[in-house]
mmCIF file of C-alpha atoms in Angstrom:
data_model
loop_
_atom_site.group_PDB
_atom_site.id
_atom_site.type_symbol
_atom_site.label_atom_id
_atom_site.label_comp_id
_atom_site.label_asym_id
_atom_site.label_seq_id
_atom_site.Cartn_x
_atom_site.Cartn_y
_atom_site.Cartn_z
ATOM 1 C CA MET D 12 6.061 -87.742 20.893
ATOM 2 C CA VAL D 13 9.243 -86.439 18.794
ATOM 3 C CA PHE D 14 6.766 -84.978 16.216
ATOM 4 C CA ALA D 15 4.652 -83.281 18.889
ATOM 5 C CA THR D 16 7.810 -81.446 20.628
ATOM 6 C CA THR D 17 9.335 -80.613 16.896
ATOM 7 C CA GLN D 18 5.561 -79.012 15.959
ATOM 8 C CA THR D 19 5.621 -77.297 19.237
ATOM 9 C CA LEU D 20 9.065 -75.502 18.326
ATOM 10 C CA ASN D 21 7.896 -74.757 14.616
ATOM 11 C CA ASP D 22 4.133 -73.105 16.262
ATOM 12 C CA THR D 23 6.690 -71.049 18.661
ATOM 13 C CA PHE D 24 8.415 -69.726 15.854
ATOM 14 C CA GLY D 25 5.475 -69.203 13.951
ATOM 15 C CA SER D 26 3.592 -67.248 16.396
ATOM 16 C CA SER D 27 6.662 -65.027 17.383
ATOM 17 C CA SER D 28 6.971 -63.785 13.553
ATOM 18 C CA MET D 29 3.467 -63.066 13.455
ATOM 19 C CA LEU D 30 3.050 -61.464 16.574
ATOM 20 C CA ARG D 31 6.130 -59.463 15.641
ATOM 21 C CA THR D 32 4.852 -58.303 12.352
ATOM 22 C CA GLN D 33 1.379 -57.606 13.522
ATOM 23 C CA LEU D 34 2.551 -55.640 16.733
ATOM 24 C CA GLN D 35 5.313 -53.670 13.899
ATOM 25 C CA ASN D 36 1.970 -52.956 11.713
ATOM 26 C CA ASN D 37 0.131 -51.715 14.649
ATOM 27 C CA ILE D 38 2.582 -49.153 15.767
ATOM 28 C CA GLN D 39 3.399 -48.118 12.007
ATOM 29 C CA ALA D 40 -0.604 -47.524 11.869
ATOM 30 C CA ARG D 41 -0.759 -45.980 15.057
ATOM 31 C CA ALA D 42 2.279 -43.437 14.232
ATOM 32 C CA THR D 43 0.540 -42.809 10.639
ATOM 33 C CA ALA D 44 -2.709 -41.741 12.308
ATOM 34 C CA ALA D 45 -0.931 -39.781 14.997
ATOM 35 C CA THR D 46 1.482 -37.994 12.291
ATOM 36 C CA LYS D 47 -2.034 -37.576 9.761
ATOM 37 C CA MET D 48 -3.583 -35.956 13.212
ATOM 38 C CA ILE D 49 -0.752 -33.658 13.692
ATOM 39 C CA ALA D 50 -0.786 -32.396 10.043
ATOM 40 C CA ASP D 51 -4.364 -31.693 9.855
ATOM 41 C CA GLN D 52 -4.475 -29.614 12.817
ATOM 42 C CA THR D 53 -1.070 -27.560 11.806
ATOM 43 C CA ASP D 54 -2.773 -27.400 8.508
ATOM 44 C CA ALA D 55 -6.133 -25.806 10.213
ATOM 45 C CA LYS D 56 -4.170 -22.993 11.865
ATOM 46 C CA VAL D 57 -1.646 -22.325 9.329
ATOM 47 C CA SER D 58 -4.531 -21.988 6.477
ATOM 48 C CA MET D 59 -6.422 -19.686 8.825
ATOM 49 C CA MET D 60 -3.175 -17.541 9.648
ATOM 50 C CA GLY D 61 -2.880 -17.311 5.709
ATOM 51 C CA LEU D 62 -6.566 -15.882 5.144
ATOM 52 C CA GLU D 63 -5.121 -13.207 7.574
ATOM 53 C CA ARG D 64 -2.604 -12.695 5.817
ATOM 54 C CA SER D 65 -4.372 -12.405 2.871
ATOM 55 C CA LYS D 66 -6.500 -9.736 4.364
ATOM 56 C CA TRP D 67 -3.560 -7.458 4.903
ATOM 57 C CA GLU D 68 -2.437 -8.060 2.042
ATOM 58 C CA SER D 69 -5.352 -6.466 0.880
ATOM 59 C CA VAL D 70 -4.487 -3.420 3.051
ATOM 60 C CA ARG D 71 -0.946 -3.149 1.988
ATOM 61 C CA SER D 72 -2.335 -3.472 -1.739
ATOM 62 C CA SER D 73 -5.098 -0.643 -1.003
ATOM 63 C CA ILE D 74 -1.978 1.471 0.622
ATOM 64 C CA GLY D 75 0.087 0.846 -2.355
ATOM 65 C CA GLU D 76 -2.503 2.471 -4.446
ATOM 66 C CA ALA D 77 -2.609 5.348 -2.474
ATOM 67 C CA LYS D 78 0.841 6.516 -1.355
ATOM 68 C CA PRO D 79 1.746 7.568 -5.102
ATOM 69 C CA GLN D 80 -1.209 9.895 -5.415
ATOM 70 C CA PHE D 81 0.542 11.577 -2.087
ATOM 71 C CA GLU D 82 3.906 11.130 -3.803
ATOM 72 C CA SER D 83 2.374 12.885 -7.428
ATOM 73 C CA ALA D 84 0.900 15.829 -5.113
ATOM 74 C CA VAL D 85 4.237 16.826 -3.287
ATOM 75 C CA SER D 86 6.149 16.390 -6.556
ATOM 76 C CA ALA D 87 3.602 18.587 -8.394
ATOM 77 C CA LEU D 88 3.955 21.251 -5.632
ATOM 78 C CA GLN D 89 7.462 21.053 -5.181
ATOM 79 C CA SER D 90 7.955 21.906 -9.031
ATOM 80 C CA ALA D 91 5.508 25.071 -8.779
ATOM 81 C CA LYS D 92 7.885 26.146 -5.678
ATOM 82 C CA SER D 93 11.081 26.114 -7.936
ATOM 83 C CA MET D 94 9.467 28.616 -10.051
ATOM 84 C CA ILE D 95 9.461 31.426 -7.276
ATOM 85 C CA SER D 96 12.886 32.549 -7.690
ATOM 86 C CA GLY D 97 12.588 33.153 -11.448
ATOM 87 C CA LEU D 98 9.162 35.207 -10.628
ATOM 88 C CA ARG D 99 10.903 36.549 -8.137
ATOM 89 C CA GLY D 100 13.825 37.317 -10.241
ATOM 90 C CA MET D 101 11.786 39.066 -13.078
ATOM 91 C CA ILE D 102 9.844 41.265 -10.294
ATOM 92 C CA ASN D 103 13.682 42.990 -9.034
ATOM 93 C CA ARG D 104 15.035 42.791 -12.523
ATOM 94 C CA ALA D 105 12.031 45.306 -13.408
ATOM 95 C CA ASN D 106 12.673 47.247 -10.285
ATOM 96 C CA ILE D 107 16.236 47.831 -10.941
ATOM 97 C CA THR D 108 16.129 48.666 -14.771
ATOM 98 C CA THR D 109 16.630 51.849 -15.967
ATOM 99 C CA ASP D 110 15.275 50.945 -19.558
ATOM 100 C CA PRO D 111 11.290 51.154 -19.899
ATOM 101 C CA ASN D 112 11.413 48.592 -23.135
ATOM 102 C CA MET D 113 12.630 45.822 -20.994
ATOM 103 C CA TYR D 114 9.549 45.811 -19.456
ATOM 104 C CA LYS D 115 8.110 43.664 -21.957
ATOM 105 C CA GLY D 116 10.633 41.296 -21.513
ATOM 106 C CA TYR D 117 10.157 40.926 -18.163
ATOM 107 C CA ALA D 118 6.626 40.204 -18.262
ATOM 108 C CA SER D 119 6.711 37.760 -20.945
ATOM 109 C CA THR D 120 9.240 35.651 -18.755
ATOM 110 C CA PHE D 121 6.946 36.102 -15.505
ATOM 111 C CA GLN D 122 4.168 34.784 -17.822
ATOM 112 C CA SER D 123 6.140 31.801 -18.703
ATOM 113 C CA TYR D 124 6.893 31.094 -15.236
ATOM 114 C CA VAL D 125 2.997 31.846 -14.421
ATOM 115 C CA LYS D 126 2.103 28.840 -16.999
ATOM 116 C CA SER D 127 4.732 26.424 -15.663
ATOM 117 C CA VAL D 128 3.274 26.777 -12.226
ATOM 118 C CA VAL D 129 -0.102 26.049 -13.804
ATOM 119 C CA SER D 130 1.164 23.651 -16.023
ATOM 120 C CA SER D 131 2.724 21.600 -12.862
ATOM 121 C CA LEU D 132 -0.173 21.335 -10.916
ATOM 122 C CA THR D 133 -2.377 20.800 -13.701
ATOM 123 C CA SER D 134 -0.091 17.441 -15.256
ATOM 124 C CA ALA D 135 -0.530 16.236 -12.203
ATOM 125 C CA GLN D 136 -4.250 15.661 -11.937
ATOM 126 C CA GLY D 137 -3.934 12.769 -14.021
ATOM 127 C CA ARG D 138 -1.989 11.194 -11.295
ATOM 128 C CA THR D 139 -3.811 11.957 -8.523
ATOM 129 C CA ALA D 140 -7.678 13.246 -7.446
ATOM 130 C CA LEU D 141 -5.792 15.498 -4.993
ATOM 131 C CA LEU D 142 -5.115 17.904 -7.325
ATOM 132 C CA ALA D 143 -7.870 17.455 -9.327
ATOM 133 C CA GLU D 144 -11.028 19.848 -10.377
ATOM 134 C CA GLY D 145 -14.156 19.937 -8.799
ATOM 135 C CA ASP D 146 -15.345 19.953 -5.096
ATOM 136 C CA ALA D 147 -13.755 18.011 -1.724
ATOM 137 C CA LYS D 148 -15.401 14.829 -2.929
ATOM 138 C CA ASN D 149 -13.665 14.457 -6.141
ATOM 139 C CA ASN D 150 -10.593 15.479 -4.611
ATOM 140 C CA SER D 151 -10.231 12.615 -2.119
ATOM 141 C CA VAL D 152 -8.377 9.576 -1.947
ATOM 142 C CA SER D 153 -9.024 6.537 0.618
ATOM 143 C CA TYR D 154 -7.636 3.378 1.659
ATOM 144 C CA LYS D 155 -7.798 0.608 3.922
ATOM 145 C CA ILE D 156 -5.770 0.365 6.945
ATOM 146 C CA SER D 157 -6.745 -2.886 8.863
ATOM 147 C CA THR D 158 -8.648 -5.880 8.281
ATOM 148 C CA THR D 159 -11.940 -4.803 9.563
ATOM 149 C CA GLY D 160 -12.798 -2.564 6.618
ATOM 150 C CA ALA D 161 -11.743 0.505 8.236
ATOM 151 C CA GLU D 162 -10.561 3.613 5.753
ATOM 152 C CA GLN D 163 -8.364 6.470 5.905
ATOM 153 C CA ILE D 164 -9.921 8.998 3.561
ATOM 154 C CA GLU D 165 -7.300 12.498 2.544
ATOM 155 C CA PHE D 166 -8.731 15.445 0.889
ATOM 156 C CA GLY D 167 -7.137 17.093 -1.541
ATOM 157 C CA ARG D 168 -7.690 20.616 -3.242
ATOM 158 C CA ASP D 169 -7.726 21.951 -6.651
ATOM 159 C CA LEU D 170 -4.725 24.502 -6.496
ATOM 160 C CA ALA D 171 -4.373 25.223 -9.962
ATOM 161 C CA PRO D 172 -4.596 29.641 -10.144
ATOM 162 C CA LYS D 173 -7.626 30.394 -11.433
ATOM 163 C CA TYR D 174 -9.752 33.405 -11.583
ATOM 164 C CA SER D 175 -12.681 34.898 -13.600
ATOM 165 C CA LEU D 176 -14.073 38.570 -14.436
ATOM 166 C CA VAL D 177 -17.769 38.833 -14.806
ATOM 167 C CA SER D 178 -19.177 42.073 -16.192
ATOM 168 C CA GLY D 179 -22.991 41.998 -16.629
ATOM 169 C CA THR D 180 -23.298 38.956 -18.863
ATOM 170 C CA ASP D 181 -20.037 38.858 -20.112
ATOM 171 C CA VAL D 182 -17.951 36.462 -18.347
ATOM 172 C CA TRP D 183 -13.823 36.084 -18.780
ATOM 173 C CA LYS D 184 -12.487 32.971 -17.955
ATOM 174 C CA VAL D 185 -8.552 31.870 -18.245
ATOM 175 C CA ASN D 186 -7.142 29.523 -20.753
ATOM 176 C CA ARG D 187 -4.591 28.108 -19.761
ATOM 177 C CA SER D 188 -3.360 25.778 -22.552
ATOM 178 C CA GLN D 189 -3.982 29.117 -25.170
ATOM 179 C CA ASN D 190 -2.420 31.622 -22.514
ATOM 180 C CA ILE D 191 -5.856 33.490 -23.237
ATOM 181 C CA LEU D 192 -8.958 35.105 -21.403
ATOM 182 C CA GLN D 193 -11.564 33.907 -23.665
ATOM 183 C CA LEU D 194 -15.217 35.712 -23.313
ATOM 184 C CA TYR D 195 -18.365 33.804 -22.520
ATOM 185 C CA ARG D 196 -22.083 34.549 -22.549
ATOM 186 C CA GLY D 197 -23.895 32.333 -20.221
ATOM 187 C CA ASP D 198 -22.065 29.043 -21.297
ATOM 188 C CA LYS D 199 -21.629 29.594 -24.977
ATOM 189 C CA GLU D 200 -18.072 30.647 -25.755
ATOM 190 C CA GLN D 201 -17.539 34.024 -27.813
ATOM 191 C CA ASN D 202 -15.608 34.725 -30.811
ATOM 192 C CA MET D 203 -13.600 37.226 -28.988
ATOM 193 C CA ALA D 204 -10.103 36.655 -26.457
ATOM 194 C CA ALA D 205 -7.132 38.347 -25.155
ATOM 195 C CA ASN D 206 -3.258 37.283 -24.663
ATOM 196 C CA LEU D 207 -2.728 36.990 -21.101
ATOM 197 C CA THR D 208 0.675 38.885 -21.415
ATOM 198 C CA ASN D 209 -0.060 41.759 -23.595
ATOM 199 C CA GLY D 210 -3.679 41.630 -24.864
ATOM 200 C CA VAL D 211 -5.038 42.801 -21.177
ATOM 201 C CA ARG D 212 -4.315 46.271 -19.497
ATOM 202 C CA LEU D 213 -5.175 46.784 -15.845
ATOM 203 C CA ASP D 214 -7.028 50.169 -15.250
ATOM 204 C CA ALA D 215 -7.566 49.907 -11.611
ATOM 205 C CA ILE D 216 -8.086 47.894 -8.792
ATOM 206 C CA ASN D 217 -11.456 49.730 -6.707
ATOM 207 C CA PRO D 218 -11.562 49.530 -2.979
ATOM 208 C CA ASP D 219 -14.576 47.101 -3.343
ATOM 209 C CA GLY D 220 -12.136 44.397 -5.171
ATOM 210 C CA SER D 221 -13.627 45.160 -8.072
ATOM 211 C CA VAL D 222 -11.362 45.539 -11.104
ATOM 212 C CA ASN D 223 -11.142 47.720 -14.053
ATOM 213 C CA PHE D 224 -9.409 46.432 -17.331
ATOM 214 C CA THR D 225 -9.379 46.682 -21.132
ATOM 215 C CA ILE D 226 -9.153 44.039 -23.954
ATOM 216 C CA GLY D 227 -6.927 44.871 -26.724
ATOM 217 C CA PRO D 228 -5.644 48.080 -25.307
ATOM 218 C CA ASP D 229 -3.299 48.453 -28.513
ATOM 219 C CA THR D 230 -5.728 47.656 -31.212
ATOM 220 C CA ALA D 231 -7.952 49.698 -32.827
ATOM 221 C CA THR D 232 -11.080 48.690 -31.172
ATOM 222 C CA PRO D 233 -10.354 48.076 -27.081
ATOM 223 C CA THR D 234 -12.923 47.194 -25.156
ATOM 224 C CA SER D 235 -13.022 48.360 -21.565
ATOM 225 C CA TYR D 236 -14.942 47.036 -18.569
ATOM 226 C CA ASN D 237 -15.545 48.602 -15.087
ATOM 227 C CA ASN D 238 -16.320 47.322 -11.828
ATOM 228 C CA ALA D 239 -15.921 43.835 -13.312
ATOM 229 C CA THR D 240 -16.289 41.291 -10.484
ATOM 230 C CA MET D 241 -12.936 39.130 -10.246
ATOM 231 C CA THR D 242 -13.629 35.522 -8.319
ATOM 232 C CA SER D 243 -10.450 33.611 -7.882
ATOM 233 C CA SER D 244 -9.560 29.960 -6.745
ATOM 234 C CA GLY D 245 -6.483 27.962 -6.229
ATOM 235 C CA LEU D 246 -2.930 29.619 -5.112
ATOM 236 C CA PRO D 247 -2.739 33.258 -4.973
ATOM 237 C CA LEU D 248 -1.045 33.933 -8.081
ATOM 238 C CA LYS D 249 -2.193 36.057 -11.246
ATOM 239 C CA ASP D 250 -0.934 36.668 -14.569
ATOM 240 C CA VAL D 251 1.392 39.452 -15.477
ATOM 241 C CA TRP D 252 -1.493 41.871 -16.712
ATOM 242 C CA TYR D 253 -2.507 42.164 -13.248
ATOM 243 C CA TYR D 254 0.776 43.314 -12.029
ATOM 244 C CA GLU D 255 0.402 45.925 -14.687
ATOM 245 C CA GLY D 256 3.304 43.909 -16.849
ATOM 246 C CA LEU D 257 5.845 45.067 -14.280
ATOM 247 C CA ALA D 258 5.945 48.589 -15.604
ATOM 248 C CA THR D 259 4.556 50.117 -12.575
ATOM 249 C CA GLN D 260 5.770 50.067 -8.689
ATOM 250 C CA ASP D 261 2.857 49.027 -7.497
ATOM 251 C CA GLY D 262 2.332 46.316 -9.761
ATOM 252 C CA ARG D 263 5.437 44.853 -8.868
ATOM 253 C CA ASN D 264 4.764 45.478 -4.691
ATOM 254 C CA ARG D 265 1.220 43.536 -5.714
ATOM 255 C CA ALA D 266 3.185 40.838 -7.392
ATOM 256 C CA LEU D 267 5.913 40.685 -4.635
ATOM 257 C CA LYS D 268 2.750 40.464 -1.983
ATOM 258 C CA ASP D 269 1.104 37.900 -3.775
ATOM 259 C CA LEU D 270 4.356 35.589 -4.592
ATOM 260 C CA GLU D 271 5.158 35.902 -0.670
ATOM 261 C CA GLN D 272 1.453 34.506 0.424
ATOM 262 C CA PHE D 273 2.072 32.189 -2.737
ATOM 263 C CA ALA D 274 5.207 30.609 -1.227
ATOM 264 C CA ALA D 275 3.577 30.643 2.060
ATOM 265 C CA THR D 276 0.572 28.531 1.085
ATOM 266 C CA LEU D 277 2.716 26.109 -1.304
ATOM 267 C CA ASP D 278 4.622 25.218 1.816
ATOM 268 C CA THR D 279 1.760 24.516 4.018
ATOM 269 C CA GLN D 280 0.251 22.329 1.469
ATOM 270 C CA ILE D 281 3.471 20.689 0.579
ATOM 271 C CA ALA D 282 3.618 19.724 4.570
ATOM 272 C CA ARG D 283 -0.300 18.826 4.444
ATOM 273 C CA PHE D 284 0.309 16.542 1.590
ATOM 274 C CA GLN D 285 3.551 15.010 2.668
ATOM 275 C CA GLY D 286 1.916 14.429 6.274
ATOM 276 C CA MET D 287 -0.670 12.434 4.011
ATOM 277 C CA ALA D 288 2.160 10.594 2.427
ATOM 278 C CA ASP D 289 3.793 9.894 6.052
ATOM 279 C CA VAL D 290 0.528 8.491 7.678
ATOM 280 C CA ALA D 291 0.293 6.309 4.436
ATOM 281 C CA ASP D 292 3.394 4.852 5.496
ATOM 282 C CA PHE D 293 2.590 4.356 8.723
ATOM 283 C CA TYR D 294 -0.518 2.294 8.497
ATOM 284 C CA ASP D 295 1.726 0.415 5.785
ATOM 285 C CA ILE D 296 4.363 -0.234 8.124
ATOM 286 C CA ARG D 297 2.233 -1.681 10.658
ATOM 287 C CA ALA D 298 0.359 -3.886 7.841
ATOM 288 C CA LYS D 299 4.017 -5.319 6.683
ATOM 289 C CA ALA D 300 4.564 -5.972 10.811
ATOM 290 C CA ALA D 301 1.333 -7.810 11.104
ATOM 291 C CA MET D 302 2.344 -9.967 8.268
ATOM 292 C CA ASP D 303 5.824 -10.641 9.608
ATOM 293 C CA GLU D 304 4.106 -11.566 12.794
ATOM 294 C CA LEU D 305 1.860 -14.037 10.663
ATOM 295 C CA ASP D 306 4.686 -15.613 9.381
ATOM 296 C CA ALA D 307 6.838 -16.105 12.304
ATOM 297 C CA LYS D 308 3.838 -17.952 13.981
ATOM 298 C CA GLY D 309 3.304 -19.925 10.980
ATOM 299 C CA MET D 310 6.792 -20.997 11.066
ATOM 300 C CA SER D 311 6.658 -21.896 14.671
ATOM 301 C CA ILE D 312 3.421 -23.493 14.455
ATOM 302 C CA GLN D 313 5.293 -26.024 11.694
ATOM 303 C CA GLU D 314 8.641 -26.338 13.788
ATOM 304 C CA ASP D 315 6.201 -27.028 16.922
ATOM 305 C CA ALA D 316 4.509 -29.898 14.769
ATOM 306 C CA GLN D 317 7.544 -30.919 13.460
ATOM 307 C CA LYS D 318 8.680 -31.616 16.636
ATOM 308 C CA GLN D 319 5.904 -33.014 18.174
ATOM 309 C CA ALA D 320 5.688 -35.150 15.663
ATOM 310 C CA LYS D 321 9.077 -36.487 16.058
ATOM 311 C CA GLU D 322 8.349 -36.731 19.789
ATOM 312 C CA MET D 323 5.219 -38.721 19.265
ATOM 313 C CA GLN D 324 7.141 -41.255 16.996
ATOM 314 C CA GLN D 325 10.097 -41.624 19.406
ATOM 315 C CA THR D 326 7.514 -42.816 22.120
ATOM 316 C CA LEU D 327 5.677 -45.246 20.052
ATOM 317 C CA GLN D 328 9.222 -46.492 19.082
ATOM 318 C CA GLN D 329 9.776 -47.086 22.698
ATOM 319 C CA GLN D 330 6.881 -48.424 23.331
ATOM 320 C CA ALA D 331 7.503 -50.899 20.252
ATOM 321 C CA ASN D 332 10.957 -52.081 21.201
ATOM 322 C CA VAL D 333 9.266 -52.609 25.133
ATOM 323 C CA LEU D 334 6.291 -54.835 23.577
ATOM 324 C CA LEU D 335 9.015 -56.156 20.854
ATOM 325 C CA GLN D 336 11.658 -57.246 24.084
ATOM 326 C CA ALA D 337 8.574 -59.028 25.912
ATOM 327 C CA LEU D 338 7.729 -61.104 22.806
ATOM 328 C CA ASP D 339 11.198 -62.183 22.149
ATOM 329 C CA SER D 340 11.746 -62.835 25.825
ATOM 330 C CA SER D 341 8.250 -64.704 25.880
ATOM 331 C CA ALA D 342 9.282 -66.827 22.473
ATOM 332 C CA VAL D 343 13.110 -67.804 24.086
ATOM 333 C CA THR D 344 10.997 -69.203 27.370
ATOM 334 C CA GLN D 345 8.893 -71.036 24.883
ATOM 335 C CA LEU D 346 12.024 -72.443 22.682
ATOM 336 C CA SER D 347 13.891 -73.404 25.874
ATOM 337 C CA TYR D 348 10.851 -75.455 27.170
ATOM 338 C CA ALA D 349 10.539 -76.955 23.880
ATOM 339 C CA ASN D 350 13.718 -77.758 23.797
ATOM 340 C CA LEU D 351 13.655 -79.370 27.163
ATOM 341 C CA LEU D 352 10.842 -81.450 26.019
ATOM 342 C CA LYS D 353 13.030 -82.369 23.256
ATOM 343 C CA THR D 354 15.739 -83.482 25.343
ATOM 344 C CA ALA D 355 13.524 -85.475 27.486
ATOM 345 C CA SER D 356 11.913 -87.129 24.676
ATOM 346 C CA SER D 357 14.592 -90.213 24.824
ATOM 347 C CA GLY D 358 11.396 -92.835 25.836
ATOM 348 C CA THR D 359 12.232 -92.927 29.415
ATOM 349 C CA LYS D 360 10.047 -92.783 31.977
ATOM 350 C CA GLY D 361 11.163 -89.202 32.639
ATOM 351 C CA ALA D 362 10.328 -88.222 29.184
ATOM 352 C CA LYS D 363 6.952 -89.739 29.215
ATOM 353 C CA LEU D 364 6.501 -87.862 32.547
ATOM 354 C CA PHE D 365 7.145 -84.413 30.465
ATOM 355 C CA ASP D 366 5.158 -85.701 27.441
ATOM 356 C CA ALA D 367 2.421 -85.465 30.000
ATOM 357 C CA ILE D 368 3.009 -82.507 31.630
ATOM 358 C CA TYR D 369 3.468 -81.031 28.446
ATOM 359 C CA LYS D 370 -0.100 -82.203 27.265
ATOM 360 C CA VAL D 371 -1.747 -80.754 30.051
ATOM 361 C CA THR D 372 -0.068 -77.335 30.475
ATOM 362 C CA ALA D 373 -0.064 -76.723 26.377
#
């Protein structure tokens, strides 16, 4: 009887300990599974936002490649604009001089400013397609503005001052790098050229816009052309020979008129290209805002997930505490009952009765 009571006590302690361990393992397994589920759901949401963010990064990268091209165009035009005061200064000096020998010096300086204007524009052609030679298709810059593939396309223009003089089969074209007019027949370059500063002389501008001019006027064999067709493109600025070397009032008036148009055209084009840069800035700011919003949402989702996991763990811990308390209470009850049986196991009739009851109820 004593043996039976002692064995019951050991079984009580053993069962309680085993149940506690099983309960704790079960709670831990549930917590691990629930935490993993929350983490997986969070990772999926963050991954989706990461994919969307990478699309906006691609948009910003595309804009970032385009913006310097607009800035280069504006910078080149502003550089060309900075030559206006020098050009105007040579015209004004030629207007007030009383020494005809000074005209050649003013003309040479005027021509150097023209060359600088052209250099400002042509040197930028390697940095931006907006000022490149060719038609509008070659003068365009495009960039992404959304994650759906939409694009912004901006068209530029070759603004470098150019012109050609055509008389029959003879075509005279400007070669800026050498500061000369070069003769072509068909597409073949001829062995004949004239310096733009003093190798060409304007003889007349005809009512229909054609010009009479002479190549090598100060040489032994000058060559004159009448009614040559002049075709111009780019900014409205000619070389100094077209303004008669600034040596005549008509030439200087013509130069001032072209210079005013040149300045106005520059201002218009600067505003146009600056507008393109501003539009690109707008789309860049919008793309960055979208990325910032995604970053904020991602942080919020992670914070919510951490909060949810913490609350879930607290709930499971509370449930575990209640179950463990119930388990402990049950063990205490069984222990009290066992102690009662142990106390009653003195061999009396009452003890035998308790033992009989225990066998029945156990």
